[in-house]
Coordinates of C-alpha atoms and ligand atoms in Angstrom, one line a residue:
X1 CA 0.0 0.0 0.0
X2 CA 2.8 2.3 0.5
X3 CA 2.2 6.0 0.7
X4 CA 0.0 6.5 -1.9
X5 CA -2.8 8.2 -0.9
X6 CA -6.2 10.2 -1.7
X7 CA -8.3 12.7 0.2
X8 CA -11.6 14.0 -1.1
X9 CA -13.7 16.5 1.7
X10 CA -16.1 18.5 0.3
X11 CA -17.6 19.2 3.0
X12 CA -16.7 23.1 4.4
X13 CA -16.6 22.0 8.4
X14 CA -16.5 25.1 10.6
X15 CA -15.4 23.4 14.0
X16 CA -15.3 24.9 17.7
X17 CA -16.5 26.2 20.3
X18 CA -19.7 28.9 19.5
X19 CA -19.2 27.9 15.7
X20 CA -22.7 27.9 14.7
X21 CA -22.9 32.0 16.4
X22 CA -19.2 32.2 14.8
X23 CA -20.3 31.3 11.3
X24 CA -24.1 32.7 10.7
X25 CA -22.8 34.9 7.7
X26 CA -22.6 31.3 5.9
X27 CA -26.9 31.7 6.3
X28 CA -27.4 34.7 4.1
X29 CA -25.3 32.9 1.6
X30 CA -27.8 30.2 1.1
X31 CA -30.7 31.5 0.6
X32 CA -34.1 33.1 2.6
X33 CA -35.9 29.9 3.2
X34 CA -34.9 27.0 5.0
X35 CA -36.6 23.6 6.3
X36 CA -35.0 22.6 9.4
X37 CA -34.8 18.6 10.0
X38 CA -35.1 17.5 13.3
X39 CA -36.0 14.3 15.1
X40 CA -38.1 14.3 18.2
X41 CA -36.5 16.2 20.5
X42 CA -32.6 16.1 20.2
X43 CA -32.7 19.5 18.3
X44 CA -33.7 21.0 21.1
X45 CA -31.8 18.9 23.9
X46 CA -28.5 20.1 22.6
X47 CA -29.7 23.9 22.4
X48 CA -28.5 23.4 18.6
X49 CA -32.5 24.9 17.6
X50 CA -32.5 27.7 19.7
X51 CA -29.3 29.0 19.0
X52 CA -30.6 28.3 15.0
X53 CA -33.8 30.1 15.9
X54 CA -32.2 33.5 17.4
X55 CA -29.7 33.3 14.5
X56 CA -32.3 32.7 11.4
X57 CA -34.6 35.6 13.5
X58 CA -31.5 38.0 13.1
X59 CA -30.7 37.3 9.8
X60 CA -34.8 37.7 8.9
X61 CA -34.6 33.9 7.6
X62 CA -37.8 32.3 7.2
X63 CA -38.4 28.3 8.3
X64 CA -40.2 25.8 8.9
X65 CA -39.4 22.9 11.3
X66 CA -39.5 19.7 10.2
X67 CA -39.1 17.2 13.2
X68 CA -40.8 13.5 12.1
X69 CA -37.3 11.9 11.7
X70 CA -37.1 8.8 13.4
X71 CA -34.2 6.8 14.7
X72 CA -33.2 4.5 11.9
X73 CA -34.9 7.2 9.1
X74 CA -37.6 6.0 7.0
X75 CA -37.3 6.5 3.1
X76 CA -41.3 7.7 3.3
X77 CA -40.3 10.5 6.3
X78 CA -37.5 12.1 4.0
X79 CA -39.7 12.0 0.9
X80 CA -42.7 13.9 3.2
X81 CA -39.7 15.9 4.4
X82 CA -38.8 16.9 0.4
X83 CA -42.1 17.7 -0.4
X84 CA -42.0 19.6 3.1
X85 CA -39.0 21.7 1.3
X86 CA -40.8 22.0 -1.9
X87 CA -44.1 23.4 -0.4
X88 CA -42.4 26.0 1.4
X89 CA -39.9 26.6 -1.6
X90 CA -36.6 26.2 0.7
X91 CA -33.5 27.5 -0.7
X92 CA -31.8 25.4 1.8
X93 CA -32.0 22.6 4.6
X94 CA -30.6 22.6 8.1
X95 CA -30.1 19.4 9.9
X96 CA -29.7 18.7 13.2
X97 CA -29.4 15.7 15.5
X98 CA -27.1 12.5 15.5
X99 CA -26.9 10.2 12.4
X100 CA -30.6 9.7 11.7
X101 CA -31.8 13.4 11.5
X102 CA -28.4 14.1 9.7
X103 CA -28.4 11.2 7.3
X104 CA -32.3 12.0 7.0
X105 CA -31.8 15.5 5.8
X106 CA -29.0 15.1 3.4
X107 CA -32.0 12.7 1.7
X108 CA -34.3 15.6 1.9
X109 CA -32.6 17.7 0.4
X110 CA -32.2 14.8 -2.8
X111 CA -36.0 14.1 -2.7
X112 CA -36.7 17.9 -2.6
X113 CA -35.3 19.0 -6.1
X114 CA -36.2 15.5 -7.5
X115 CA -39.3 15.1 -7.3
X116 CA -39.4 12.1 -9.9
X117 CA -37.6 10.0 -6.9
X118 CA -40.6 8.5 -4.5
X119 CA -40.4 6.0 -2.0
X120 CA -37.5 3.8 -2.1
X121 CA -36.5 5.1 -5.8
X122 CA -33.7 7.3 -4.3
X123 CA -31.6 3.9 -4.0
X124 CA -32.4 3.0 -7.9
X125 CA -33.0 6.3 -9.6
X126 CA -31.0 8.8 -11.1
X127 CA -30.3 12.4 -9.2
X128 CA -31.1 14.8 -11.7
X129 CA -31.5 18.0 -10.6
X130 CA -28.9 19.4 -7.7
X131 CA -30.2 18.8 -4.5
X132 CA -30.7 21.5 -1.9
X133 CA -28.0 23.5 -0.2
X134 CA -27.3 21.6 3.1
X135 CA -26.0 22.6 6.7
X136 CA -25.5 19.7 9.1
X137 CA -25.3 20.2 12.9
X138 CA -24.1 17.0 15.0
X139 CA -25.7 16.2 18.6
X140 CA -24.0 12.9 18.8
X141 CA -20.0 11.9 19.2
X142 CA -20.6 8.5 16.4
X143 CA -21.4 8.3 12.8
X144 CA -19.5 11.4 11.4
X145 CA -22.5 11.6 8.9
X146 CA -21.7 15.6 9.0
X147 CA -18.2 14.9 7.0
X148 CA -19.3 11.5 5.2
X149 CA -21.2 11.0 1.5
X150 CA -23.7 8.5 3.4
X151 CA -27.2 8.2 4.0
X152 CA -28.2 5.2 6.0
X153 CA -32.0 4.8 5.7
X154 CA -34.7 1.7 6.3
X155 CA -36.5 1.0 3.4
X156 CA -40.6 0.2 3.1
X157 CA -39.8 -3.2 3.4
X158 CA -37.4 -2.7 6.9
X159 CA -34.4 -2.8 5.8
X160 CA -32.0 -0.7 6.3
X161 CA -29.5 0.5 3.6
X162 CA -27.2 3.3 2.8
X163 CA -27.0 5.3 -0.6
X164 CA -23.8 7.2 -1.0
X165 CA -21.9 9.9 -3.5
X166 CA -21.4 13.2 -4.3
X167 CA -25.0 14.0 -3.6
X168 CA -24.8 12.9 -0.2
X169 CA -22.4 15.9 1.4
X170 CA -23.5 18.9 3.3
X171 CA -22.0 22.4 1.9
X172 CA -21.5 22.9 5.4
X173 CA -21.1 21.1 9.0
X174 CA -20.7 22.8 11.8
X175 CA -19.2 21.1 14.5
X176 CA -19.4 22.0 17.9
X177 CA -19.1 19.7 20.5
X178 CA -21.2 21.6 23.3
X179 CA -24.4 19.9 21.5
X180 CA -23.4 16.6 22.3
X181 CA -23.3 17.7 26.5
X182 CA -26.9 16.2 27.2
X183 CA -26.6 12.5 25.3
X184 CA -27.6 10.0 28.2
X185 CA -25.3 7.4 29.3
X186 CA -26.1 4.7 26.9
X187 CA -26.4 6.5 23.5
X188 CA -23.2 8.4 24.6
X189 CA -21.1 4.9 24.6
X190 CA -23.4 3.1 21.7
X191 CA -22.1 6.0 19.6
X192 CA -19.1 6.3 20.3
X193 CA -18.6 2.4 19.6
X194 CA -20.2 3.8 16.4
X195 CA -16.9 5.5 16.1
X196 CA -14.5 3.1 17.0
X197 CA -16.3 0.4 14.4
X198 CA -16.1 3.5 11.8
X199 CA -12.0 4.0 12.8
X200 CA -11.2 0.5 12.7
X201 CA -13.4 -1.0 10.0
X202 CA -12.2 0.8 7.4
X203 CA -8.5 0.8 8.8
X204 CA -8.2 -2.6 7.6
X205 CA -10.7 -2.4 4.4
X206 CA -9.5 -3.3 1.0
X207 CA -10.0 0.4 0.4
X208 CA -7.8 2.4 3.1
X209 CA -5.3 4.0 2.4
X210 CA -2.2 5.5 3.8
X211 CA -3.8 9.0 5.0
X212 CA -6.8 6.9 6.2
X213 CA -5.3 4.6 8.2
X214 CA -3.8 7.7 10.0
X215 CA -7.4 8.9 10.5
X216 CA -8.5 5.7 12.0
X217 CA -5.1 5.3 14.5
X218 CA -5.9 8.9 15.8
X219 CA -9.6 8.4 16.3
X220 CA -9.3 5.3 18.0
X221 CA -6.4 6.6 20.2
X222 CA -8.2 9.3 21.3
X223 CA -11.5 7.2 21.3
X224 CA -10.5 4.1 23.3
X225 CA -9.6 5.8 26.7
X226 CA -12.6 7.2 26.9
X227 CA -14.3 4.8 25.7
X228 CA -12.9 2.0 28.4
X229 CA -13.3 4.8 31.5
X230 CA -16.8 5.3 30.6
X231 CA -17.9 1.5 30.6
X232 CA -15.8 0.1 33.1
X233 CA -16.6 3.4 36.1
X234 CA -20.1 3.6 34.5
X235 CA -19.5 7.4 34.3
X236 CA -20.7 9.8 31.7
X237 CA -17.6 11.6 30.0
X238 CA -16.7 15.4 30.9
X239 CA -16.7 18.1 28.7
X240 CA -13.4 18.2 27.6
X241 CA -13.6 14.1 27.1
X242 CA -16.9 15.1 25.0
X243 CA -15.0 16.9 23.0
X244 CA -12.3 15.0 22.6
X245 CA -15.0 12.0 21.4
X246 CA -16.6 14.5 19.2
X247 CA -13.5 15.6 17.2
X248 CA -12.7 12.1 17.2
X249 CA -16.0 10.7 15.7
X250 CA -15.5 13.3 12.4
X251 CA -11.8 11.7 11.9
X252 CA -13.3 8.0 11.9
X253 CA -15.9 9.4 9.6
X254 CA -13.0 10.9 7.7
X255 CA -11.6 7.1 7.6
X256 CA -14.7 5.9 6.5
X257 CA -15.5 8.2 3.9
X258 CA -12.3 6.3 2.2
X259 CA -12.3 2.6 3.5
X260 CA -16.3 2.2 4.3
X261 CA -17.3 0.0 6.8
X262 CA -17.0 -3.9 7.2
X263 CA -18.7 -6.5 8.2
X264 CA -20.1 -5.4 12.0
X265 CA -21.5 -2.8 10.3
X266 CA -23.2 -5.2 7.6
X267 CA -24.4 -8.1 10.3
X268 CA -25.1 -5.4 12.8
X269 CA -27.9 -4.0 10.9
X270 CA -29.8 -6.5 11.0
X271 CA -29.9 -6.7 15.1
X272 CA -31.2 -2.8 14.6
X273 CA -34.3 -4.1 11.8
X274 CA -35.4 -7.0 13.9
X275 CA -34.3 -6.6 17.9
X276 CA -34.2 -2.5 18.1
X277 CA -30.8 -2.7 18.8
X278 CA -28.7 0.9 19.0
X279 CA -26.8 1.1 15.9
X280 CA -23.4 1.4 17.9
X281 CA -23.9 -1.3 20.4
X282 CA -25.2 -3.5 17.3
X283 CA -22.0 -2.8 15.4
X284 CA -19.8 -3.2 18.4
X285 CA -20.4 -6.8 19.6
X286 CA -18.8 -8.1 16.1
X287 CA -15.8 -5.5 16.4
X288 CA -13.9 -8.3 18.0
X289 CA -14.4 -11.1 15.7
X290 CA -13.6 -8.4 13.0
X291 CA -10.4 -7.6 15.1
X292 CA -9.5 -11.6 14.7
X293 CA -9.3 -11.7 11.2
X294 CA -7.7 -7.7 11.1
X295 CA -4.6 -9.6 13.1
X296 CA -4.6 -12.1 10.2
X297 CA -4.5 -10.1 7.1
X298 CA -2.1 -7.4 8.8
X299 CA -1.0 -8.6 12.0
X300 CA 1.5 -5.0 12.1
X301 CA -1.2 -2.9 11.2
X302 CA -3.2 -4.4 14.0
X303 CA -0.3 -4.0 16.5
X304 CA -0.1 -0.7 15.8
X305 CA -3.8 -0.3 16.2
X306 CA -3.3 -1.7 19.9
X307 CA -0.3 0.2 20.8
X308 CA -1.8 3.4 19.8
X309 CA -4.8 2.8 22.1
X310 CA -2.6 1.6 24.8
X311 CA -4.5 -1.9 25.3
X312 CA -4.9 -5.0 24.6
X313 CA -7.3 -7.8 22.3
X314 CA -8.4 -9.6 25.6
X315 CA -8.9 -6.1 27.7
X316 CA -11.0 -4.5 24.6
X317 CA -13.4 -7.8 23.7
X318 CA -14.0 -7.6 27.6
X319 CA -14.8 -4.0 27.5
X320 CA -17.0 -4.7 24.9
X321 CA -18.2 -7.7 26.2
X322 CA -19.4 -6.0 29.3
X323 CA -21.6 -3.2 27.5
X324 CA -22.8 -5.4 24.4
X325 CA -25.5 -7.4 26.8
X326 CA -28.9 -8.8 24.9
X327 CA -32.4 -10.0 26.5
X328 CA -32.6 -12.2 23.3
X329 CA -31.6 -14.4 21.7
X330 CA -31.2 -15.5 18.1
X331 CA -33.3 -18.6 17.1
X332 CA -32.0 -21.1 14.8
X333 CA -34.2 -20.2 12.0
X334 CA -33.2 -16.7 12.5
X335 CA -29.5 -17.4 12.3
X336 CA -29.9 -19.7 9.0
X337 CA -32.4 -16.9 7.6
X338 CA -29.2 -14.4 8.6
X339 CA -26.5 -17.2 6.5
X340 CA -29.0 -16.7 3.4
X341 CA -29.4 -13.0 3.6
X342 CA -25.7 -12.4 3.9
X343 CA -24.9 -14.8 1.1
X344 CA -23.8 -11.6 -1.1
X345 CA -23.6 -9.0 1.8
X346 CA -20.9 -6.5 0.5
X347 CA -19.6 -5.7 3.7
X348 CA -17.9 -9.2 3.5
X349 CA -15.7 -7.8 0.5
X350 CA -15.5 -5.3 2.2
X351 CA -13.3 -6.7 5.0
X352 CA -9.6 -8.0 5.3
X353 CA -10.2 -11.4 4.8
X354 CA -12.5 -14.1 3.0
X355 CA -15.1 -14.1 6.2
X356 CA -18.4 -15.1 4.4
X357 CA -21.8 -15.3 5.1
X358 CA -20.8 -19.4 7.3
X359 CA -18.8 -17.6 9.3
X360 CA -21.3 -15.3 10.3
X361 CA -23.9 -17.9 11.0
X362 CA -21.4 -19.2 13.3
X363 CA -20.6 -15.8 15.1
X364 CA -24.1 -15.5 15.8
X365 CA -24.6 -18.9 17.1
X366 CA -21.7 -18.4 19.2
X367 CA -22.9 -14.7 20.4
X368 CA -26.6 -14.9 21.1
Ligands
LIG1 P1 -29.7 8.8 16.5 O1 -30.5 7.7 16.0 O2 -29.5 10.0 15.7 O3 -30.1 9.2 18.0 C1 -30.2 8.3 19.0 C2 -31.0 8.9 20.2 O4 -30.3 9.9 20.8 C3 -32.3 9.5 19.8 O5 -33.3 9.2 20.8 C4 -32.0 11.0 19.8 O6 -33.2 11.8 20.0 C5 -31.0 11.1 20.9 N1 -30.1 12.3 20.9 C6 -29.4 12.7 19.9 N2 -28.6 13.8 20.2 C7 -29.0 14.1 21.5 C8 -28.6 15.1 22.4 N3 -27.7 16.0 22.1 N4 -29.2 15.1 23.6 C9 -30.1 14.1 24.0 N5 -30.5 13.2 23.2 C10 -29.9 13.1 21.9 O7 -28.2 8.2 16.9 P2 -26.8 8.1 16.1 O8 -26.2 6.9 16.7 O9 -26.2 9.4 16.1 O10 -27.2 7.7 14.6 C11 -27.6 6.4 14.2 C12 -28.0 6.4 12.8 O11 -26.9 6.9 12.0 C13 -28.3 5.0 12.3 O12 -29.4 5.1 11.4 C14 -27.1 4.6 11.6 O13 -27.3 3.6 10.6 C15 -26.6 5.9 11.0 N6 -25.2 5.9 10.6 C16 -24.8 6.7 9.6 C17 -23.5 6.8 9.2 C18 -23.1 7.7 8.0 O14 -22.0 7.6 7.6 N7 -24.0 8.5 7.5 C19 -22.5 6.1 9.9 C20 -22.9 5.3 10.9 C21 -24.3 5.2 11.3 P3 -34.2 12.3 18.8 O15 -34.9 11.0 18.4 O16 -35.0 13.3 19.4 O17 -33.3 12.8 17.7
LIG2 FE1 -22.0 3.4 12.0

């Protein structure tokens, strides 16, 4: 692999404390009418919409709020959400919230200026028009979705799947880490698992290269400690470790912008579709088994992985081990409906060795 290396960001990220109040010029710029994409109550939570609302009152913006997004965002709510735009002729769409009101609104803004695309046709059909101008704000230290080209959305049928590319990035992210201060215990280490699946997946994906791999080694050094202190005293991080897990969840997202994700991310879906599992915690309980076949396919990679977050195999799968609990378990039926499904799952070529969908009958047999 060498040094060779490639680094596309379109994405304009204004990071810091106060950004959002630091930046608001970037508002005029876009337009006079904005939908603002929301899910149920985060926006608010974070103070991310009311320091939106005083700035777009200033600035003599008009909006509209638009807060239906779900966890795990429904194709049908971001169509409702582009005709939301369309009715109200936005010249541009905010979104704020962790990954499903971010990865929601990046598909608004497609479905708004296409208004050929309906239900699930935004995985099949072509983007023809431009979609919307879009700002992302984060309220969650996990998916990176403000710096990545991916929308991760459940389809009619349940499942959920992401659609990627150059329509997929915000103009701009602002990323301030003081909106992530109220996420409660769990979510707060479910995403930042998010994070360290994000770093370390696509550290060891056929795609990484040089640059990325130094993305994932500094998110997951400045993820892991955190990460272990937070599980192992049951303590919520403090600000200063919030920040440090935000800044570190747009690098991973940097990483996985280039590598994409493996196969956690692929099985762990499906624990989200039919158990309501966190998409984090989901991701996470495979992160070891991934981690087995990392140290095979590039065991100096992998030590460096380990030495740069100052641990160990054994210390981390216990870590993990002692968050990732289930009151379920996977029936047999389940497992060889999994083995099927996953026959042609692309997160398997997406991963450092020839792990197939066998294996991951056997993972799950062995997990739940
Ligand atoms: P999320 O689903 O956006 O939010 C989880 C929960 O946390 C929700 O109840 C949410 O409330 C709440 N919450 C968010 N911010 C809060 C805050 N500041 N204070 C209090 N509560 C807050 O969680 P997420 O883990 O960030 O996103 C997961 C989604 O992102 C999944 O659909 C996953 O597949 C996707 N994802 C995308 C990418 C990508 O590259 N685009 C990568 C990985 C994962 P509300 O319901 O009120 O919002
Ligand atoms: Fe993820």
């Amino acid at each position: 692999m060498g040094y060779d290396f490639s680094f596309y960001m379109p994405v304009n990220i204004l990071g810091g404390k106060n950004a959002l109040e630091k930046n608001k010029n970037i508002f005029s710029s876009l337009g006079q009418r904005c939908l603002v994409v929301t899910g149920k109550s985060s926006a608010e939570k974070s103070g991310a919409l009311g320091d939106i609302k005083k700035i777009f009152d200033e600035l003599g913006i008009e909006y509209e709020i638009f807060n239906k997004i779900t966890e795990n965002p429904l194709t049908t709510d971001c169509l409702a959400g582009g005709k939301a735009a369309r009715d109200m002729k936005a010249d541009f769409v905010v979104g704020i919230g962790g990954g499903s009101p971010l990865d929601a609104a990046k598909a608004v803004c497609v479905y708004a200026a296409n208004p050929h695309i309906v239900d699930d046709g935004i995985y099949t059909q072509s983007v023809v028009h431009t979609p919307l101008p879009l700002v992302l704000i984060g309220t969650t230290a996990g998916t990176g979705s403000e710096v990545s080209g991916v929308s991760v959305l459940t389809r009619t049928n349940g499942r959920k799947q992401s659609v990627s590319g150059k329509n997929y990035y915000a103009e701009y992210a602002v990323a301030d880490s003081k909106y992530t201060y109220s996420v409660p215990y769990n979510t707060t280490v479910s995403t930042a698992l998010d994070a360290l699946c994000h770093a370390v997946e696509s550290m060891f994906s056929p795609r990484a290269d040089f640059l990325s791999q130094r993305f994932s080694l500094m998110s997951s050094k400045m993820l892991f400690p955190i990460i272990e202190k937070m599980i192992k005293e049951n303590v919520l991080p403090d600000e200063a470790e919030r920040d440090t897990l935000y800044n570190a969840s747009l690098y991973a997202g940097f990483a996985l912008n280039k590598g994409g994700t493996g196969f956690p991310h692929g099985m762990g879906y499906a624990l989200t579709e039919d158990y309501n599992v966190p998409h984090g915690k989901a991701c996470a309980v495979f992160l070891p088994a991934y981690l087995q076949e990392a140290k095979k396919a590039n065991p100096s990679l992998y030590n460096s992985l380990f030495r740069e977050m100052g641990t160990d195999f054994n210390s981390l799968k216990a870590l993990i081990e002692k968050f990732c609990t289930f009151d379920f378990s996977v029936s047999e039926d389940k497992a060889r409906e999994y083995e099927k499904r996953w026959e042609t799952l692309k997160n398997f070529k997406n991963s450092p060795t020839d792990f197939n969908n066998h294996d991951a009958y056997d993972l799950i047999k062995h997990i739940f």
